[in-house]
Short mmCIF file of C-alpha atoms in Angstrom, two decimals:
data_model
loop_
_atom_site.label_atom_id
_atom_site.label_comp_id
_atom_site.label_asym_id
_atom_site.label_seq_id
_atom_site.Cartn_x
_atom_site.Cartn_y
_atom_site.Cartn_z
CA MET A 1 0.57 0.12 -0.11
CA THR A 2 1.33 3.43 -0.63
CA ALA A 3 1.69 5.89 1.60
CA ARG A 4 -0.05 9.13 0.46
CA PRO A 5 2.36 12.76 1.74
CA GLY A 6 1.25 15.14 4.03
CA TRP A 7 0.61 12.69 7.01
CA LYS A 8 2.03 14.34 10.51
CA VAL A 9 3.94 11.38 12.13
CA GLY A 10 5.74 11.39 15.01
CA VAL A 11 8.40 8.63 15.78
CA ALA A 12 9.04 7.42 19.66
CA THR A 13 11.27 5.98 21.97
CA THR A 14 11.76 5.10 24.77
CA PHE A 15 14.31 5.12 27.53
CA VAL A 16 16.14 4.41 30.96
CA PRO A 17 19.31 5.71 31.90
CA ASP A 18 20.08 3.72 34.49
CA ALA A 19 19.16 0.11 32.84
CA GLU A 20 20.11 0.82 28.84
CA PRO A 21 23.66 1.66 27.22
CA LEU A 22 23.26 4.85 25.60
CA ASP A 23 25.16 3.46 22.35
CA MET A 24 22.53 1.32 21.63
CA LEU A 25 20.00 4.51 21.82
CA GLU A 26 22.45 6.40 19.55
CA ASP A 27 21.73 2.77 17.03
CA THR A 28 18.19 3.36 17.26
CA LEU A 29 18.09 7.00 16.73
CA LYS A 30 20.50 7.15 13.30
CA ALA A 31 17.94 4.13 12.25
CA LEU A 32 14.79 6.45 13.43
CA THR A 33 15.85 9.62 12.06
CA ALA A 34 16.98 8.07 8.72
CA LEU A 35 13.68 6.74 8.01
CA ASP A 36 12.85 7.98 4.31
CA TYR A 37 9.04 9.26 5.21
CA PRO A 38 8.83 12.82 6.59
CA HIS A 39 8.39 12.61 10.47
CA ASP A 40 9.93 13.81 13.56
CA THR A 41 11.28 11.47 16.06
CA TRP A 42 11.66 11.92 19.79
CA VAL A 43 13.38 10.25 22.84
CA LEU A 44 11.31 9.74 26.26
CA ASP A 45 13.75 10.00 28.68
CA GLU A 46 12.76 8.42 32.26
CA GLY A 47 16.12 10.17 33.51
CA ASP A 48 16.01 13.30 31.89
CA ASN A 49 19.75 12.77 31.58
CA ASN A 50 22.39 15.84 30.05
CA GLN A 51 24.29 12.91 28.34
CA VAL A 52 20.29 12.13 25.97
CA LYS A 53 19.94 15.83 25.50
CA LEU A 54 23.11 15.86 23.89
CA LEU A 55 23.01 12.73 21.93
CA CYS A 56 19.91 14.14 20.54
CA GLN A 57 20.82 17.85 19.78
CA ARG A 58 23.68 16.07 17.86
CA LEU A 59 21.21 14.15 15.75
CA GLY A 60 18.51 16.32 15.60
CA VAL A 61 16.08 14.36 17.55
CA ASN A 62 13.51 15.73 20.01
CA HIS A 63 13.50 15.47 23.79
CA PHE A 64 11.07 14.97 26.49
CA SER A 65 10.79 13.60 30.19
CA ARG A 66 8.29 13.26 32.56
CA ARG A 67 10.94 13.45 35.44
CA ASN A 68 9.96 17.32 36.72
CA LEU A 69 6.33 16.67 35.42
CA PRO A 70 4.65 15.13 38.50
CA GLN A 71 1.02 15.08 36.82
CA TYR A 72 2.78 12.70 34.94
CA GLN A 73 3.80 10.29 38.35
CA THR A 74 1.28 8.44 39.69
CA GLU A 75 1.46 4.92 41.39
CA SER A 76 -0.50 3.01 39.32
CA GLY A 77 -2.74 3.86 35.90
CA VAL A 78 -2.42 5.89 32.60
CA PHE A 79 0.75 7.83 33.94
CA GLN A 80 2.38 4.89 36.07
CA SER A 81 5.65 6.03 37.09
CA HIS A 82 8.84 3.45 36.44
CA SER A 83 6.48 2.17 33.26
CA LYS A 84 7.02 2.36 29.60
CA HIS A 85 3.30 2.68 28.93
CA GLY A 86 2.88 6.01 31.74
CA ASN A 87 6.60 7.13 29.65
CA TYR A 88 4.40 6.99 26.33
CA ASN A 89 0.95 8.55 27.60
CA ALA A 90 2.65 10.77 29.09
CA TRP A 91 4.34 12.43 26.01
CA LEU A 92 1.35 11.83 24.00
CA TYR A 93 -0.51 13.44 26.45
CA GLU A 94 1.43 16.24 26.31
CA ILE A 95 2.77 16.56 23.16
CA GLY A 96 1.58 13.68 20.58
CA PHE A 97 -2.02 13.67 20.35
CA LYS A 98 -2.33 17.25 19.72
CA GLN A 99 0.91 17.38 16.62
CA TYR A 100 -0.14 14.52 15.29
CA GLU A 101 -1.88 11.96 13.04
CA ILE A 102 0.30 9.21 13.12
CA ILE A 103 2.07 8.03 15.88
CA THR A 104 5.25 4.86 15.94
CA ALA A 105 6.06 3.36 18.64
CA PHE A 106 9.89 1.98 18.98
CA ASP A 107 11.67 0.22 21.44
CA PRO A 108 15.14 1.42 22.10
CA ASP A 109 16.84 -1.80 21.03
CA GLN A 110 15.29 -1.79 17.93
CA VAL A 111 17.16 -0.83 14.51
CA THR A 112 14.75 0.10 11.99
CA ASP A 113 14.90 -0.47 7.21
CA ALA A 114 14.35 3.23 6.03
CA GLY A 115 11.84 2.02 4.58
CA PHE A 116 9.59 0.93 7.40
CA LEU A 117 6.60 3.63 7.51
CA SER A 118 6.82 3.57 3.86
CA HIS A 119 5.37 0.53 4.26
CA VAL A 120 3.24 0.84 6.84
CA LEU A 121 1.57 4.39 6.57
CA GLY A 122 -1.16 3.03 3.07
CA TYR A 123 -2.87 0.87 4.93
CA LEU A 124 -3.55 3.78 7.50
CA GLU A 125 -5.84 5.20 4.47
CA ASP A 126 -8.87 2.31 5.28
CA PRO A 127 -10.59 4.77 7.83
CA LYS A 128 -11.36 1.43 10.04
CA VAL A 129 -8.35 0.99 10.68
CA GLY A 130 -6.17 2.01 13.57
CA TYR A 131 -3.36 0.62 14.06
CA VAL A 132 -0.79 -1.49 11.54
CA GLN A 133 1.76 -3.96 12.81
CA VAL A 134 5.08 -5.74 11.11
CA GLY A 135 6.92 -8.46 12.17
CA GLN A 136 10.16 -8.97 14.12
CA ALA A 137 13.65 -10.65 14.09
CA TYR A 138 16.17 -11.15 16.27
CA TYR A 139 19.38 -9.53 14.76
CA ASN A 140 21.82 -11.70 16.84
CA GLN A 141 20.26 -14.83 16.33
CA LYS A 142 23.54 -16.37 14.83
CA ALA A 143 24.93 -15.08 18.22
CA SER A 144 24.50 -18.88 20.12
CA PHE A 145 22.36 -21.74 20.26
CA ILE A 146 19.92 -19.77 23.16
CA ALA A 147 19.53 -16.75 20.31
CA CYS A 148 18.81 -18.95 17.86
CA GLY A 149 16.41 -20.82 19.94
CA ALA A 150 14.51 -17.68 20.98
CA ALA A 151 14.10 -16.22 17.84
CA GLU A 152 12.99 -19.59 16.02
CA GLU A 153 10.37 -19.86 19.40
CA SER A 154 8.86 -16.74 17.73
CA TYR A 155 8.46 -17.57 13.64
CA GLY A 156 5.01 -19.63 14.63
CA PHE A 157 3.55 -16.57 16.51
CA TYR A 158 4.92 -14.03 13.80
CA SER A 159 3.44 -15.78 10.60
CA SER A 160 0.60 -18.07 10.92
CA ILE A 161 -0.63 -16.60 14.54
CA GLN A 162 -0.38 -13.21 13.42
CA MET A 163 -1.74 -14.07 9.81
CA ALA A 164 -4.66 -16.02 11.51
CA SER A 165 -5.37 -13.03 13.24
CA TYR A 166 -5.48 -10.28 10.84
CA GLY A 167 -7.78 -12.44 8.40
CA LEU A 168 -10.15 -11.47 11.67
CA GLY A 169 -9.27 -7.98 11.66
CA GLN A 170 -7.57 -8.24 15.02
CA PRO A 171 -4.01 -8.66 14.80
CA SER A 172 -2.16 -8.19 18.22
CA ILE A 173 -0.22 -5.33 18.41
CA ILE A 174 4.11 -5.85 19.50
CA GLY A 175 5.51 -3.51 21.82
CA CYS A 176 8.56 -3.74 20.52
CA HIS A 177 7.33 -1.29 17.50
CA ASN A 178 3.72 -0.70 16.46
CA THR A 179 2.09 2.03 14.69
CA HIS A 180 -1.34 3.60 15.24
CA ARG A 181 -4.04 6.80 13.93
CA VAL A 182 -3.72 8.91 16.59
CA THR A 183 -7.26 9.57 16.73
CA ALA A 184 -7.95 5.52 17.69
CA LEU A 185 -5.09 5.82 20.07
CA LYS A 186 -6.69 8.74 21.96
CA GLN A 187 -9.99 6.61 21.96
CA ALA A 188 -8.65 3.57 23.27
CA GLY A 189 -7.30 5.53 26.03
CA GLY A 190 -3.87 5.62 25.22
CA PHE A 191 -1.23 2.74 25.94
CA ALA A 192 -2.87 0.58 28.18
CA PRO A 193 -1.77 1.07 31.49
CA HIS A 194 -0.78 -2.92 32.11
CA ASP A 195 2.92 -5.02 32.02
CA ALA A 196 1.02 -6.18 29.21
CA ASP A 197 0.07 -2.78 27.43
CA ASP A 198 0.41 -3.97 24.07
CA ILE A 199 -1.49 -7.31 24.37
CA LEU A 200 -4.57 -5.19 26.61
CA LEU A 201 -4.30 -2.37 24.12
CA SER A 202 -5.15 -4.71 21.42
CA ILE A 203 -8.06 -5.44 23.09
CA LEU A 204 -9.55 -2.20 23.54
CA TYR A 205 -9.16 -1.27 20.59
CA ARG A 206 -11.63 -4.32 19.51
CA ALA A 207 -14.25 -3.53 21.89
CA HIS A 208 -13.74 0.02 19.95
CA ASN A 209 -14.03 -1.88 16.82
CA TRP A 210 -11.24 -0.31 15.09
CA LYS A 211 -9.58 -2.85 13.21
CA GLY A 212 -5.47 -3.94 12.72
CA VAL A 213 -3.67 -4.31 9.95
CA TYR A 214 -0.45 -7.22 9.78
CA VAL A 215 2.65 -7.00 7.51
CA PRO A 216 4.38 -10.18 7.38
CA LYS A 217 7.47 -8.66 6.57
CA ILE A 218 10.62 -7.97 8.76
CA PHE A 219 11.59 -4.00 8.68
CA ALA A 220 12.86 -4.18 12.18
#
């Protein structure tokens, strides 16, 4: 599906400075800024870290942190502190919902193909489609027997299970990377307040009669 020009697209990844290496984030950001469809790239930095800010300045990436925004630091719920969904929702409610029509979220260990957005956005021409999910693969699957086994264990899910779910209009959202129509995501309340936020969000989309598309290709 060809992506028409003109979508307002925000691409975001999260980062926890004390738990994740900066060089990993740099590799991810270089790939995100190289995406071939016009977009803004964001880092949602839980630590409001100066090194992350400098990296963002160097790469031309936008920086956001909820660290000093107490309204987005709650014990539970949509803005739960120390949670991925809380981090995303703080950015969505502060910036993303207002500025963009499409949001794509990436984990900070994802390395994307430059054509990711161009292969995804066209499916959102259907006004009933709320989200698009593509497959993934482990880039280190040849590193060891364990890595190979972990990768092969996922192949059944990313092929027959997701394709069957797509046939029913409801493939599962996968937390490593996912693309959303902002009006649909806003109706669902943002990223779901759960450790399995991706699966719960899939259910919430279904409850609001939004369809999903699964693209069985590896773009990240």
